GROMACS .gro file of C-alpha atoms in nm:
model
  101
    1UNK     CA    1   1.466  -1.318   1.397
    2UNK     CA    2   1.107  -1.264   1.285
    3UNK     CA    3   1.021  -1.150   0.920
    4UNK     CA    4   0.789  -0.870   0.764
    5UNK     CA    5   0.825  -0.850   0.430
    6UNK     CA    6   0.522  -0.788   0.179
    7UNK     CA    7   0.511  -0.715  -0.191
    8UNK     CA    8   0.182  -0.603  -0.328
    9UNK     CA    9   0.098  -0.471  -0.648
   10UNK     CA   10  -0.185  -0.285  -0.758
   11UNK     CA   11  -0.426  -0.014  -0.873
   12UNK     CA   12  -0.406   0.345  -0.654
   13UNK     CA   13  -0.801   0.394  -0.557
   14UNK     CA   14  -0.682   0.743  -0.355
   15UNK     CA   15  -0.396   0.965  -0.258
   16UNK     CA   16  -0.370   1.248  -0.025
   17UNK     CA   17  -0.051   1.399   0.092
   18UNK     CA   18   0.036   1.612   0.378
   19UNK     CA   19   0.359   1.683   0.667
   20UNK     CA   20   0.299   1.576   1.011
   21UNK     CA   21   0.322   1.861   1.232
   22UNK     CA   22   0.703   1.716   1.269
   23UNK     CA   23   0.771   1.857   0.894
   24UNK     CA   24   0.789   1.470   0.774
   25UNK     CA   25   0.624   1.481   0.431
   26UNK     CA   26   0.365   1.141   0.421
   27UNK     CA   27   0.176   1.046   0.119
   28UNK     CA   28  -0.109   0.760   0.191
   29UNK     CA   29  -0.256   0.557  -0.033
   30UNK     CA   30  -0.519   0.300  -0.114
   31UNK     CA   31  -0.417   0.009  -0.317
   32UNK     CA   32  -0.665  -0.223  -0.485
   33UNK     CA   33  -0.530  -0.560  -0.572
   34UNK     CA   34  -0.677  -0.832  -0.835
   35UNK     CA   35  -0.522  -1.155  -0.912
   36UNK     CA   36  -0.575  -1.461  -0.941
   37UNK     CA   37  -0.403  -1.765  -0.791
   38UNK     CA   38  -0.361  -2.145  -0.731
   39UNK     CA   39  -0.481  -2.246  -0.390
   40UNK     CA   40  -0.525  -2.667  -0.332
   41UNK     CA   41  -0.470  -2.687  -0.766
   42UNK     CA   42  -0.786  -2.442  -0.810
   43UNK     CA   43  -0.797  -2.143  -0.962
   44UNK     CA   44  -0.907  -1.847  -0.690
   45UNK     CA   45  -0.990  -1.481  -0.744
   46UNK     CA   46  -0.768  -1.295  -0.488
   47UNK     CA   47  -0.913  -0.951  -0.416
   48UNK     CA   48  -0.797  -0.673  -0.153
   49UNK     CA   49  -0.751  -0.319  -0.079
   50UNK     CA   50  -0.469  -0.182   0.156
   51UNK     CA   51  -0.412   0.130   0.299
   52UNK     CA   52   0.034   0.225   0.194
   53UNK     CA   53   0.240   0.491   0.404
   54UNK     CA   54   0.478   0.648   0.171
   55UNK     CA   55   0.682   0.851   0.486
   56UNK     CA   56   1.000   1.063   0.450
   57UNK     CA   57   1.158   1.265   0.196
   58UNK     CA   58   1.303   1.046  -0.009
   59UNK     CA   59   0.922   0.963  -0.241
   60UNK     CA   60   0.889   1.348  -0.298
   61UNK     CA   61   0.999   1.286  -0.672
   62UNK     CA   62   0.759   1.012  -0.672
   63UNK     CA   63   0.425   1.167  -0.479
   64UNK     CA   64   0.319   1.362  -0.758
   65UNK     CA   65   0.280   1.039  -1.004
   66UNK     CA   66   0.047   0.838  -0.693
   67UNK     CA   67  -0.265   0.959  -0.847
   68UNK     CA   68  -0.583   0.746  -0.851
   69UNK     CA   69  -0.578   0.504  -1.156
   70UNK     CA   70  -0.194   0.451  -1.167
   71UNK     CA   71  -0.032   0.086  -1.104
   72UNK     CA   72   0.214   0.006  -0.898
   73UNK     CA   73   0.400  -0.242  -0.692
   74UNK     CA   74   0.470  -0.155  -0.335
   75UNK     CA   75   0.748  -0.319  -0.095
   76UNK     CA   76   0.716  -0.288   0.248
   77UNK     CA   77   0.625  -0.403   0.616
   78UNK     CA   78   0.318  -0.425   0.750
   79UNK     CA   79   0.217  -0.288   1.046
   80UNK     CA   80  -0.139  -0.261   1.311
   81UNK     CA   81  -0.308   0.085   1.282
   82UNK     CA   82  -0.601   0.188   1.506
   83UNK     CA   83  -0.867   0.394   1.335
   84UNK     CA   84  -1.064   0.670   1.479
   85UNK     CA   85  -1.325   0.396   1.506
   86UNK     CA   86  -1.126   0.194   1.738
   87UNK     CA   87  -1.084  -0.067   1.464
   88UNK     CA   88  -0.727  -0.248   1.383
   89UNK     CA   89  -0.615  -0.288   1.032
   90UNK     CA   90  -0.267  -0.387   0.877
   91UNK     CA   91  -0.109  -0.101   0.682
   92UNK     CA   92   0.152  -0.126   0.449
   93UNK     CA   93   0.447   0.102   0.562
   94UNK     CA   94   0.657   0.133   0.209
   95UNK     CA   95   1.044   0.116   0.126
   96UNK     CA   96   1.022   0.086  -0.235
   97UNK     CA   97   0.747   0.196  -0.495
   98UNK     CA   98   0.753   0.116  -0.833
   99UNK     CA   99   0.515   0.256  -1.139
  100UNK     CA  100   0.389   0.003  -1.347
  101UNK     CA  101   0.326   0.142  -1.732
   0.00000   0.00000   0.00000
Protein backbone atom coordinates (compact mmCIF):
# COMPACT_ATOMS: atom_id res chain seq x y z
CA UNK A 1 0.00 0.00 0.00
CA UNK A 2 1.65 3.31 -0.89
CA UNK A 3 1.76 6.29 1.66
CA UNK A 4 0.91 10.15 1.45
CA UNK A 5 1.12 11.63 4.46
CA UNK A 6 2.62 15.27 5.03
CA UNK A 7 2.68 17.53 8.05
CA UNK A 8 3.72 21.08 7.44
CA UNK A 9 3.60 23.92 9.58
CA UNK A 10 3.74 27.41 8.87
CA UNK A 11 2.96 31.08 8.28
CA UNK A 12 -0.50 31.81 5.98
CA UNK A 13 1.02 34.32 3.13
CA UNK A 14 -2.86 34.39 1.49
CA UNK A 15 -6.37 33.14 1.75
CA UNK A 16 -9.25 33.34 -0.53
CA UNK A 17 -12.39 31.38 -0.17
CA UNK A 18 -15.11 30.53 -2.50
CA UNK A 19 -17.88 27.28 -3.48
CA UNK A 20 -17.24 25.45 -6.58
CA UNK A 21 -20.10 25.75 -8.77
CA UNK A 22 -20.99 22.16 -7.00
CA UNK A 23 -21.89 24.28 -3.65
CA UNK A 24 -18.57 22.65 -1.97
CA UNK A 25 -17.21 25.52 0.14
CA UNK A 26 -12.99 25.53 -0.57
CA UNK A 27 -10.70 27.79 1.23
CA UNK A 28 -6.93 27.87 -0.39
CA UNK A 29 -4.10 28.89 1.10
CA UNK A 30 -0.43 29.71 0.86
CA UNK A 31 1.79 28.44 3.51
CA UNK A 32 5.31 29.72 4.07
CA UNK A 33 7.55 27.41 5.96
CA UNK A 34 11.02 28.24 7.88
CA UNK A 35 13.01 25.81 9.77
CA UNK A 36 15.89 24.67 10.19
CA UNK A 37 17.26 21.13 10.18
CA UNK A 38 20.10 18.51 10.42
CA UNK A 39 21.01 17.14 7.04
CA UNK A 40 24.64 14.90 6.93
CA UNK A 41 25.25 16.52 10.95
CA UNK A 42 24.95 20.23 9.42
CA UNK A 43 22.78 22.65 10.24
CA UNK A 44 20.44 23.67 6.95
CA UNK A 45 17.92 26.47 6.48
CA UNK A 46 14.78 24.70 5.11
CA UNK A 47 12.56 27.19 3.29
CA UNK A 48 9.20 26.61 1.21
CA UNK A 49 5.89 27.82 0.29
CA UNK A 50 2.87 25.47 -0.52
CA UNK A 51 -0.27 26.06 -1.92
CA UNK A 52 -3.25 24.00 1.05
CA UNK A 53 -6.90 22.99 -0.12
CA UNK A 54 -9.08 23.32 2.84
CA UNK A 55 -12.37 21.47 0.85
CA UNK A 56 -15.76 20.59 2.43
CA UNK A 57 -17.86 21.81 5.10
CA UNK A 58 -16.46 20.64 7.89
CA UNK A 59 -13.36 23.95 8.11
CA UNK A 60 -16.30 26.52 7.89
CA UNK A 61 -15.74 27.25 11.73
CA UNK A 62 -12.20 27.43 10.94
CA UNK A 63 -12.03 29.63 7.42
CA UNK A 64 -12.62 32.76 9.00
CA UNK A 65 -9.33 32.49 11.38
CA UNK A 66 -6.93 31.51 7.85
CA UNK A 67 -6.03 35.06 7.46
CA UNK A 68 -2.57 36.13 6.23
CA UNK A 69 -0.08 36.28 9.22
CA UNK A 70 -1.65 33.40 11.28
CA UNK A 71 0.42 30.02 12.06
CA UNK A 72 -0.56 26.89 11.62
CA UNK A 73 0.17 23.28 11.12
CA UNK A 74 -1.52 21.53 8.28
CA UNK A 75 -2.02 17.56 7.83
CA UNK A 76 -2.68 16.28 4.68
CA UNK A 77 -1.86 14.50 1.24
CA UNK A 78 -0.27 15.85 -1.40
CA UNK A 79 -1.37 15.85 -4.62
CA UNK A 80 -0.15 17.16 -8.69
CA UNK A 81 -2.08 20.32 -9.77
CA UNK A 82 -1.76 21.81 -13.28
CA UNK A 83 -1.78 25.58 -13.43
CA UNK A 84 -3.27 27.71 -16.03
CA UNK A 85 0.34 27.92 -17.16
CA UNK A 86 0.58 24.33 -17.88
CA UNK A 87 2.99 23.98 -14.95
CA UNK A 88 2.73 20.94 -12.23
CA UNK A 89 3.06 21.65 -8.61
CA UNK A 90 2.30 19.48 -5.42
CA UNK A 91 -0.59 20.87 -3.38
CA UNK A 92 -1.38 20.07 -0.06
CA UNK A 93 -5.02 18.70 0.11
CA UNK A 94 -5.81 19.14 4.12
CA UNK A 95 -7.57 16.78 6.77
CA UNK A 96 -6.61 18.52 9.80
CA UNK A 97 -5.64 22.28 10.53
CA UNK A 98 -4.43 23.45 13.57
CA UNK A 99 -3.84 27.33 14.82
CA UNK A 100 -0.71 27.85 16.34
CA UNK A 101 -0.90 30.91 19.13
Amino acid sequence: MATNHLVLSGTITRSRSFSSPAGIPHCVIMLEHKSQVYEAEMLRNVYCQMQVILSGERFNSITDKLKTGVDIEVKGFIALQRGRNGHNRLVLHAENVELKT
